[in-house]
CSV table of N, CA, C and O in Angstrom, one decimal:
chain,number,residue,atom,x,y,z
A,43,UNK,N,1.6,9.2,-6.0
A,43,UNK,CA,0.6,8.2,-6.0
A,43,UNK,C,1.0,7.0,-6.9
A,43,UNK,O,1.0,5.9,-6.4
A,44,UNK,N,1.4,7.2,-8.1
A,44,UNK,CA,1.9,6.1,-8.8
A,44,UNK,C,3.1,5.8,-8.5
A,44,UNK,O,3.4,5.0,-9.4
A,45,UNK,N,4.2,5.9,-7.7
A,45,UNK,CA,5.0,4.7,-7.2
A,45,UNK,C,4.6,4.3,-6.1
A,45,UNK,O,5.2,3.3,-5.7
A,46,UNK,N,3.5,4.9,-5.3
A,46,UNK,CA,2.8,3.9,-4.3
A,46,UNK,C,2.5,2.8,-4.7
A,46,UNK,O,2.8,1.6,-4.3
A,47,UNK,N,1.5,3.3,-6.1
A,47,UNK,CA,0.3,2.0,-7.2
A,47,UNK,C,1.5,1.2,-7.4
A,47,UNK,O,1.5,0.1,-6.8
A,48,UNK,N,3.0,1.6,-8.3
A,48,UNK,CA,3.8,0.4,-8.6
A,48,UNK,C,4.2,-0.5,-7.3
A,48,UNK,O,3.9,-1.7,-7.3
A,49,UNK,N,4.8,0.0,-6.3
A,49,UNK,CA,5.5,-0.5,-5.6
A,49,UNK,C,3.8,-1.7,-5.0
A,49,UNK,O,3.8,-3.0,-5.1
A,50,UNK,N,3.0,-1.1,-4.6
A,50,UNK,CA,2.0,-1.9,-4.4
A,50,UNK,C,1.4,-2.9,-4.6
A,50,UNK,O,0.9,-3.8,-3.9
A,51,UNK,N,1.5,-2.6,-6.2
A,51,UNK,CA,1.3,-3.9,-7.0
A,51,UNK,C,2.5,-5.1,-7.3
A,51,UNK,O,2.6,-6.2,-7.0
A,52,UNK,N,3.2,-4.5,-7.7
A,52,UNK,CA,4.8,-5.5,-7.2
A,52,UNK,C,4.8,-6.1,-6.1
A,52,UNK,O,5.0,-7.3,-6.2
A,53,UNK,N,4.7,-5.7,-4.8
A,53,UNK,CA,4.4,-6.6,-3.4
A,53,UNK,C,3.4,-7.3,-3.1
A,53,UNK,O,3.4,-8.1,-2.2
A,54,UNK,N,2.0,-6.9,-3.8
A,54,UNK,CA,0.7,-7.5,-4.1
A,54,UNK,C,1.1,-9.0,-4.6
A,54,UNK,O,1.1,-9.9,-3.8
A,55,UNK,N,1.4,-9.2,-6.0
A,55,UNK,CA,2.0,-9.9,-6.5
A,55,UNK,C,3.3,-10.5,-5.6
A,55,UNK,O,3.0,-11.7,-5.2
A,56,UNK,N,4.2,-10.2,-5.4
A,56,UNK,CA,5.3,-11.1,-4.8
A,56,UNK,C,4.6,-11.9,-3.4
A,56,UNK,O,4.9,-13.0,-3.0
A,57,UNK,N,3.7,-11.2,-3.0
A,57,UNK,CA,3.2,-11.4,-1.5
A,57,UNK,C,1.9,-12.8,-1.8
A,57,UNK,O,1.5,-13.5,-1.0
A,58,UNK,N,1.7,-12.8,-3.1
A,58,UNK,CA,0.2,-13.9,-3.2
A,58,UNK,C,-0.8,-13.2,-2.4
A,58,UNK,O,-1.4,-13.8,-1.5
A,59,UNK,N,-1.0,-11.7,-2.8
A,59,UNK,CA,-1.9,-10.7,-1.8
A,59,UNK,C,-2.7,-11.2,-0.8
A,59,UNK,O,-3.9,-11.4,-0.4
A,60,UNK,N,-1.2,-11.2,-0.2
A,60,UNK,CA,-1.5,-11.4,1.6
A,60,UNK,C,-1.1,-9.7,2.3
A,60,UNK,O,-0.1,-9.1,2.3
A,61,UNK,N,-2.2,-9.5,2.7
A,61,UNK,CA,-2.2,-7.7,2.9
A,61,UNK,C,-1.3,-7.8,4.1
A,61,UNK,O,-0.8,-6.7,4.3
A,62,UNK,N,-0.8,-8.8,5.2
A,62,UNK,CA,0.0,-8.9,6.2
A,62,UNK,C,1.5,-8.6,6.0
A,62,UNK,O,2.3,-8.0,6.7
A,63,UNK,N,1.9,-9.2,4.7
A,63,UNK,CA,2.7,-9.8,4.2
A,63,UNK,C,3.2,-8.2,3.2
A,63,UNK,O,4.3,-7.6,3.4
A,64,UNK,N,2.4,-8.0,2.5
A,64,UNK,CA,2.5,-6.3,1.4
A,64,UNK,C,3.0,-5.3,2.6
A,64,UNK,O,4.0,-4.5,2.5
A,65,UNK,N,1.9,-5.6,4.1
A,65,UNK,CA,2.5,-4.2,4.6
A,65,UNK,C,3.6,-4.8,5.5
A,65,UNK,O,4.3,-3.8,5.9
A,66,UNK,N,4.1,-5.9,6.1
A,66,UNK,CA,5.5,-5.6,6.2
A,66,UNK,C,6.6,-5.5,5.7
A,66,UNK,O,7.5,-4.9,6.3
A,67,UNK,N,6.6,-6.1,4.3
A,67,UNK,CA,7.5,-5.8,3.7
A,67,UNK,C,7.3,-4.5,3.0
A,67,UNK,O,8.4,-4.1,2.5
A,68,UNK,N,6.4,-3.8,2.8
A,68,UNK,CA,6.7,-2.3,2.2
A,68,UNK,C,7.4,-1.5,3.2
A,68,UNK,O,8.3,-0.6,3.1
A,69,UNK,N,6.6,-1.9,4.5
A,69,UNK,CA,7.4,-0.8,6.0
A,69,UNK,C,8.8,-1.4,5.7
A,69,UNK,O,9.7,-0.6,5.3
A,70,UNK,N,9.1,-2.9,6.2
A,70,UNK,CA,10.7,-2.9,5.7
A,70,UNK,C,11.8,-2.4,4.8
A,70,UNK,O,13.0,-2.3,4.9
A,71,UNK,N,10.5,-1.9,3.4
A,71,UNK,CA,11.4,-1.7,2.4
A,71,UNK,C,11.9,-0.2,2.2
A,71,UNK,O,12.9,0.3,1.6
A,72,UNK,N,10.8,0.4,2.9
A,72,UNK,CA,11.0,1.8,2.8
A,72,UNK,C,11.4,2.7,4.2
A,72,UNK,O,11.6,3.9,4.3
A,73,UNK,N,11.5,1.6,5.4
A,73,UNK,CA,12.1,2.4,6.7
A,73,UNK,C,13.4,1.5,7.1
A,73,UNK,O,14.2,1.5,7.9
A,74,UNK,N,13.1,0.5,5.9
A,74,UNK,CA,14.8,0.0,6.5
A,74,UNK,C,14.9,-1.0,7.8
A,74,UNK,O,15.8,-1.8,8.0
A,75,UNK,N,13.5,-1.1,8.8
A,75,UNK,CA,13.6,-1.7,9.9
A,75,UNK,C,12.3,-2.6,9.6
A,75,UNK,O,11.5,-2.4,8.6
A,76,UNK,N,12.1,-3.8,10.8
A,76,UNK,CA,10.9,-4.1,11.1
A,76,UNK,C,9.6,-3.3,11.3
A,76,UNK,O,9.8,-2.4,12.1
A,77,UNK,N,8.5,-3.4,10.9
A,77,UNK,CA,7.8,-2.8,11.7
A,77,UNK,C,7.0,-3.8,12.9
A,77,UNK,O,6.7,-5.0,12.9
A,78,UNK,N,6.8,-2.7,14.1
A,78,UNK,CA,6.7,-3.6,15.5
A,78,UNK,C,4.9,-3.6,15.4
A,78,UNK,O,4.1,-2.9,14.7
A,79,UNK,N,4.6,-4.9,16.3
A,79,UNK,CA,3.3,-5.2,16.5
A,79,UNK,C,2.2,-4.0,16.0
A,79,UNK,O,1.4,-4.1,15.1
A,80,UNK,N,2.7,-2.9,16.9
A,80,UNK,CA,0.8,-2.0,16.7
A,80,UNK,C,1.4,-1.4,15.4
A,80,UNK,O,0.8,-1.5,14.4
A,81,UNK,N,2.5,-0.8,15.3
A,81,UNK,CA,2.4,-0.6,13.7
A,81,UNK,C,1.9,-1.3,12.5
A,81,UNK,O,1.3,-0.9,11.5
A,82,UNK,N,2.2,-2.5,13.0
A,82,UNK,CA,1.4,-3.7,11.7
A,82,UNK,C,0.0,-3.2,11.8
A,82,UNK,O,-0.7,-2.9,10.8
A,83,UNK,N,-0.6,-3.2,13.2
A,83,UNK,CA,-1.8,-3.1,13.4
A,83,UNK,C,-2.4,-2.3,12.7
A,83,UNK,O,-3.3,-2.5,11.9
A,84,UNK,N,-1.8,-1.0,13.1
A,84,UNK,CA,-2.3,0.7,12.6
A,84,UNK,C,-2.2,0.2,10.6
A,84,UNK,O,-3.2,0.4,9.9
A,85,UNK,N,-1.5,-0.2,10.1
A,85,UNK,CA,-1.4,-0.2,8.8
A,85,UNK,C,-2.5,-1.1,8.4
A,85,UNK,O,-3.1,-0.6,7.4
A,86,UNK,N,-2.9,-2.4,8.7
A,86,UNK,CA,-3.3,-3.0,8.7
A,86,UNK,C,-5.4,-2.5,8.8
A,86,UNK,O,-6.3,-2.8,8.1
A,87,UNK,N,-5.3,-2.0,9.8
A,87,UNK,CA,-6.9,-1.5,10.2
A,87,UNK,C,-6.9,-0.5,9.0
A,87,UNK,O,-7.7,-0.7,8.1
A,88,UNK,N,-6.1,0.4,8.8
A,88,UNK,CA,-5.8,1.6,7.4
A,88,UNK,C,-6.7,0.6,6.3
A,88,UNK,O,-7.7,0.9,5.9
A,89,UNK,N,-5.7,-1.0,6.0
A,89,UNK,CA,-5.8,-1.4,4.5
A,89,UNK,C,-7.3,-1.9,4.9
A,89,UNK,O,-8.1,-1.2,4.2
A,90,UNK,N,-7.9,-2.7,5.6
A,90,UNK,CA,-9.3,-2.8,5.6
A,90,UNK,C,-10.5,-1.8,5.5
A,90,UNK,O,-11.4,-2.1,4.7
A,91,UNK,N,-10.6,-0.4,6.5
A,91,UNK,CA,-10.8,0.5,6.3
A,91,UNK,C,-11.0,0.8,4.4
A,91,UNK,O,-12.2,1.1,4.0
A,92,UNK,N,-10.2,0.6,3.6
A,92,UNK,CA,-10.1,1.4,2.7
A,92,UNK,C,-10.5,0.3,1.8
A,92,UNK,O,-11.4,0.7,1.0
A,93,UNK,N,-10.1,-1.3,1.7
A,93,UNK,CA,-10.9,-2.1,0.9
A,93,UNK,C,-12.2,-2.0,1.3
A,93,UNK,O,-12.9,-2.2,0.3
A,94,UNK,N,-12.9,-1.6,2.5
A,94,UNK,CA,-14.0,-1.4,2.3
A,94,UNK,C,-14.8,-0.3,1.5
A,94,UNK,O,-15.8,-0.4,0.8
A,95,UNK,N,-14.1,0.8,1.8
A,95,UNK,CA,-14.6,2.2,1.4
A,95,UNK,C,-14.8,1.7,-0.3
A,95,UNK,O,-15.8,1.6,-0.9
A,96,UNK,N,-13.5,1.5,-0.6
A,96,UNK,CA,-13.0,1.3,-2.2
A,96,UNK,C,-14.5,0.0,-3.2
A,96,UNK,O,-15.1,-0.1,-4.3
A,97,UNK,N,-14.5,-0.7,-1.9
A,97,UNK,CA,-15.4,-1.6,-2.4
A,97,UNK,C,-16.8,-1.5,-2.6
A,97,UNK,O,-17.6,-2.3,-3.1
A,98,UNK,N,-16.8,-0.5,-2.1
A,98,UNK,CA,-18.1,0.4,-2.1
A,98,UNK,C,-18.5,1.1,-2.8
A,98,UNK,O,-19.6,1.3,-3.2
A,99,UNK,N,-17.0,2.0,-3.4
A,99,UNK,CA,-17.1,2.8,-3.9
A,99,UNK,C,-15.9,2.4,-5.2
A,99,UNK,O,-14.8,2.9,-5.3
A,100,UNK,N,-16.5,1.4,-5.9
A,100,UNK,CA,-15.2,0.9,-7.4
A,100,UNK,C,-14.8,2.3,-8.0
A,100,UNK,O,-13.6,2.5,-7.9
A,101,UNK,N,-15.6,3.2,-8.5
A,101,UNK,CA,-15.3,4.3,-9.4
A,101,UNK,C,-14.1,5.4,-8.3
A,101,UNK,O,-13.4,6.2,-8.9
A,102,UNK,N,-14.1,5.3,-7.1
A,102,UNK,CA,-13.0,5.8,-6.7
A,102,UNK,C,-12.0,5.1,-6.6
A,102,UNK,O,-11.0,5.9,-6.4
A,103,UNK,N,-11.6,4.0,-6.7
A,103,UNK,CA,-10.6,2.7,-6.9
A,103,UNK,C,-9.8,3.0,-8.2
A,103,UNK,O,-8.6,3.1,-8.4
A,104,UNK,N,-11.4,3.0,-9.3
A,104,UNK,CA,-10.6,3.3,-10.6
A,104,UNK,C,-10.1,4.7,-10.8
A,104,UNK,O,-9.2,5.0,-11.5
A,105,UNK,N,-11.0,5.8,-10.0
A,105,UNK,CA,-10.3,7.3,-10.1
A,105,UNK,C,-8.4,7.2,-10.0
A,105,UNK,O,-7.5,7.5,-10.7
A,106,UNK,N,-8.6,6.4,-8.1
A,106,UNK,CA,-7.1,6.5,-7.7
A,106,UNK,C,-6.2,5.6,-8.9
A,106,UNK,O,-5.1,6.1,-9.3
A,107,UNK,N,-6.4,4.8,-9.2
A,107,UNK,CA,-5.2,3.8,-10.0
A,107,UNK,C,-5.2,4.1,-11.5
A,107,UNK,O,-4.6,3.4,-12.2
A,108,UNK,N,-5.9,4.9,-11.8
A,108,UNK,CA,-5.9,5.7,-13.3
A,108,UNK,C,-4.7,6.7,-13.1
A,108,UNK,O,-4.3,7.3,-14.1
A,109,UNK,N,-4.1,6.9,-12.2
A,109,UNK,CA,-3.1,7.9,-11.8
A,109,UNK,C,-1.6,7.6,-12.3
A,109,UNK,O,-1.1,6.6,-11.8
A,110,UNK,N,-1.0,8.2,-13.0
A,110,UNK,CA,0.1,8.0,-13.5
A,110,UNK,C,0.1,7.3,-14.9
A,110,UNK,O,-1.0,7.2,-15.6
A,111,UNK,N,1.5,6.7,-15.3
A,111,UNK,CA,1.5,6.3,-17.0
A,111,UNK,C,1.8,4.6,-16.9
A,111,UNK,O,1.8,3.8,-17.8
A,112,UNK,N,2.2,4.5,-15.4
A,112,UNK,CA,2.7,3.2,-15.5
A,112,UNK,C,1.6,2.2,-15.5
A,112,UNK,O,0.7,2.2,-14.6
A,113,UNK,N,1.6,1.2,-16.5
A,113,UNK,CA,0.1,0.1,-16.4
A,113,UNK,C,0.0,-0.8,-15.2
A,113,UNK,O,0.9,-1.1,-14.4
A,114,UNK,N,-1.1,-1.0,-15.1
A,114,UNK,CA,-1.7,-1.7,-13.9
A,114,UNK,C,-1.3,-3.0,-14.3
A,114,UNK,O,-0.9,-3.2,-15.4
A,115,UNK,N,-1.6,-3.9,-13.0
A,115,UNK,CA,-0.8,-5.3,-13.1
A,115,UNK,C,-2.3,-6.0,-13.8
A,115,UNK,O,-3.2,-5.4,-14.2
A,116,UNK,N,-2.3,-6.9,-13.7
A,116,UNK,CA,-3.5,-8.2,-14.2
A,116,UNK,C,-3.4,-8.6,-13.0
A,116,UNK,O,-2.5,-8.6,-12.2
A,117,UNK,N,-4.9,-9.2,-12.9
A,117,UNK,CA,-5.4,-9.9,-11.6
A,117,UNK,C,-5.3,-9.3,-10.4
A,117,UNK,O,-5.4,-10.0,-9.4
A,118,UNK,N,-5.1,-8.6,-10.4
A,118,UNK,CA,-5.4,-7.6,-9.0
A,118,UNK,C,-6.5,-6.9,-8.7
A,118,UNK,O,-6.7,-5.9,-9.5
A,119,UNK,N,-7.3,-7.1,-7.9
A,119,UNK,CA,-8.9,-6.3,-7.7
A,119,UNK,C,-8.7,-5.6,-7.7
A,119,UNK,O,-7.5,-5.6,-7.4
A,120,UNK,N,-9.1,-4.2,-8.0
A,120,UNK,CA,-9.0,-2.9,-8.1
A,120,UNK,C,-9.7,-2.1,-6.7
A,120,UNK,O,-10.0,-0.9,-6.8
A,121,UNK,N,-9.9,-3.0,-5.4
A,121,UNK,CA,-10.3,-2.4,-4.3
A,121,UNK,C,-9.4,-2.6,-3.4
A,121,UNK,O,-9.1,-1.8,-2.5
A,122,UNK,N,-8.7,-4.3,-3.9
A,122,UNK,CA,-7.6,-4.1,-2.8
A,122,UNK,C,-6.1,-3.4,-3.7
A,122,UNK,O,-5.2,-3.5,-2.9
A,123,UNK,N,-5.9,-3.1,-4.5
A,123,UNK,CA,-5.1,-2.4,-5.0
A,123,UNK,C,-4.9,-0.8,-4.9
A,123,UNK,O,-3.9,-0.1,-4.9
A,124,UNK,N,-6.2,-0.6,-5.0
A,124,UNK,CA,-6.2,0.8,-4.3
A,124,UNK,C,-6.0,0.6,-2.9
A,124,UNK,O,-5.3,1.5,-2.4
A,125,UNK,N,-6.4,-0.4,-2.2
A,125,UNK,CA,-5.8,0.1,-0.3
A,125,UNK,C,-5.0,-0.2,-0.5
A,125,UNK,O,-4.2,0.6,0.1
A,126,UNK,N,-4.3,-1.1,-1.1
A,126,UNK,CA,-2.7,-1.0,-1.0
A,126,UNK,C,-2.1,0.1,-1.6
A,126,UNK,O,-1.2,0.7,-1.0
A,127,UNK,N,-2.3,0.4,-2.4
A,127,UNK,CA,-1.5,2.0,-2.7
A,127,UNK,C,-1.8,2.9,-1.7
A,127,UNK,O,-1.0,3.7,-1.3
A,128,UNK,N,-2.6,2.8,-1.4
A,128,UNK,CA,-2.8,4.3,-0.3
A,128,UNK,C,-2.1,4.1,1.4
A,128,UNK,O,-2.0,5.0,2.3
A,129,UNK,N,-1.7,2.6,1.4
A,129,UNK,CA,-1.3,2.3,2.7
A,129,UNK,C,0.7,2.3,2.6
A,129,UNK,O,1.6,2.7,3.3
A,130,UNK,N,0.5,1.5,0.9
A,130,UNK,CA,1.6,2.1,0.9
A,130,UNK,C,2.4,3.8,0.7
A,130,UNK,O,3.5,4.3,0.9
A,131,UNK,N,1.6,4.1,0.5
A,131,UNK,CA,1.9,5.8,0.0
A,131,UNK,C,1.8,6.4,1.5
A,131,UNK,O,2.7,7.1,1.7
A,132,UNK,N,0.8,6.2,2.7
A,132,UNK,CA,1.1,6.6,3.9
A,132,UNK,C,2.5,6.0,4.2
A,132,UNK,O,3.2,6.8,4.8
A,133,UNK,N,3.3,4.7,3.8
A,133,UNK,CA,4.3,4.9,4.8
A,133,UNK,C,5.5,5.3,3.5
A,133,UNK,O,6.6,4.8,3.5
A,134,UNK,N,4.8,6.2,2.6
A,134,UNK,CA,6.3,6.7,1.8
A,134,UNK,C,6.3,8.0,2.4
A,134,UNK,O,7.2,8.8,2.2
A,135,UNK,N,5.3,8.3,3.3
A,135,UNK,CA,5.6,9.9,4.3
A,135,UNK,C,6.0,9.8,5.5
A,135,UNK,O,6.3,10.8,6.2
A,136,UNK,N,6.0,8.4,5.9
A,136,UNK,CA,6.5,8.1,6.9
A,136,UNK,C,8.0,9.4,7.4
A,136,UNK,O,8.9,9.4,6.6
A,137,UNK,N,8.1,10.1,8.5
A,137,UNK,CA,9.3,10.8,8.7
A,137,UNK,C,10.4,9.5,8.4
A,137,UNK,O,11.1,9.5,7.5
A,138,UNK,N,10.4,8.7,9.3
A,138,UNK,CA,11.5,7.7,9.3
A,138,UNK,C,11.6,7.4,7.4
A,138,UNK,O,12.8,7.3,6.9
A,139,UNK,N,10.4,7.4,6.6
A,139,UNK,CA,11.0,6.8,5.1
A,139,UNK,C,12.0,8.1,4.0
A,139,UNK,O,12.6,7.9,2.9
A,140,UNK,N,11.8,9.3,4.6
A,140,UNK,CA,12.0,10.6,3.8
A,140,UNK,C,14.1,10.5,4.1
A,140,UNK,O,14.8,9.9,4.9
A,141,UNK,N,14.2,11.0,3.3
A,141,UNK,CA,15.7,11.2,3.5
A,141,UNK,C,15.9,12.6,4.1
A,141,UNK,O,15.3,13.4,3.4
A,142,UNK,N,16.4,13.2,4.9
A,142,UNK,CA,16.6,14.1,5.9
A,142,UNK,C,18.4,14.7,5.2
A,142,UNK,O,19.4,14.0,5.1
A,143,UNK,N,18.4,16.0,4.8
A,143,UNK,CA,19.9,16.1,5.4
A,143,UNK,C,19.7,17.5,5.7
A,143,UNK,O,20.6,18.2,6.3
């Protein structure tokens, strides 16, 4: 969960948290390819889904990103930072992201 949180917040930040923008470039970064239309989609409905939940529910936001040693960024909401970790952490299980031998 915490190199989801890092890698999340580093693309949050590089992206000017455009959630379009975080989830293609994390799918690119971690499958190596584009991701195609409904992929965007499916990740995309995920990160809304969960800014909502998260927004609802702050103390589970701060449960999730309390996780690990590495510090949180500045200026990042803590609702959309949790859906972005969690959207990024679904595509770090991605089969295509895992190394196989």
């Amino acid at each position: 969960v915490e190199a989801a949180r890092v890698l999340a917040s580093e693309l949050w930040q590089s992206c000017a948290g455009d959630p379009q923008q975080v989830i293609a470039r994390a799918f690119q970064r971690l499958t190596s390819r584009e991701a195609a239309d409904s992929e965007l989609a499916v990740m995309a409905d995920l990160w809304q889904t969960q800014v909502a939940e998260f927004s609802a529910h702050p103390d589970e936001a701060e449960s999730l990103l309390a996780i690990g040693a590495a510090p949180l960024a500045d200026g990042v909401p803590p609702s959309e930072l949790a859906a972005a970790t969690v959207v990024v952490n679904a595509l770090m299980n991605l089969h295509e992201s895992l190394s196989h031998r």
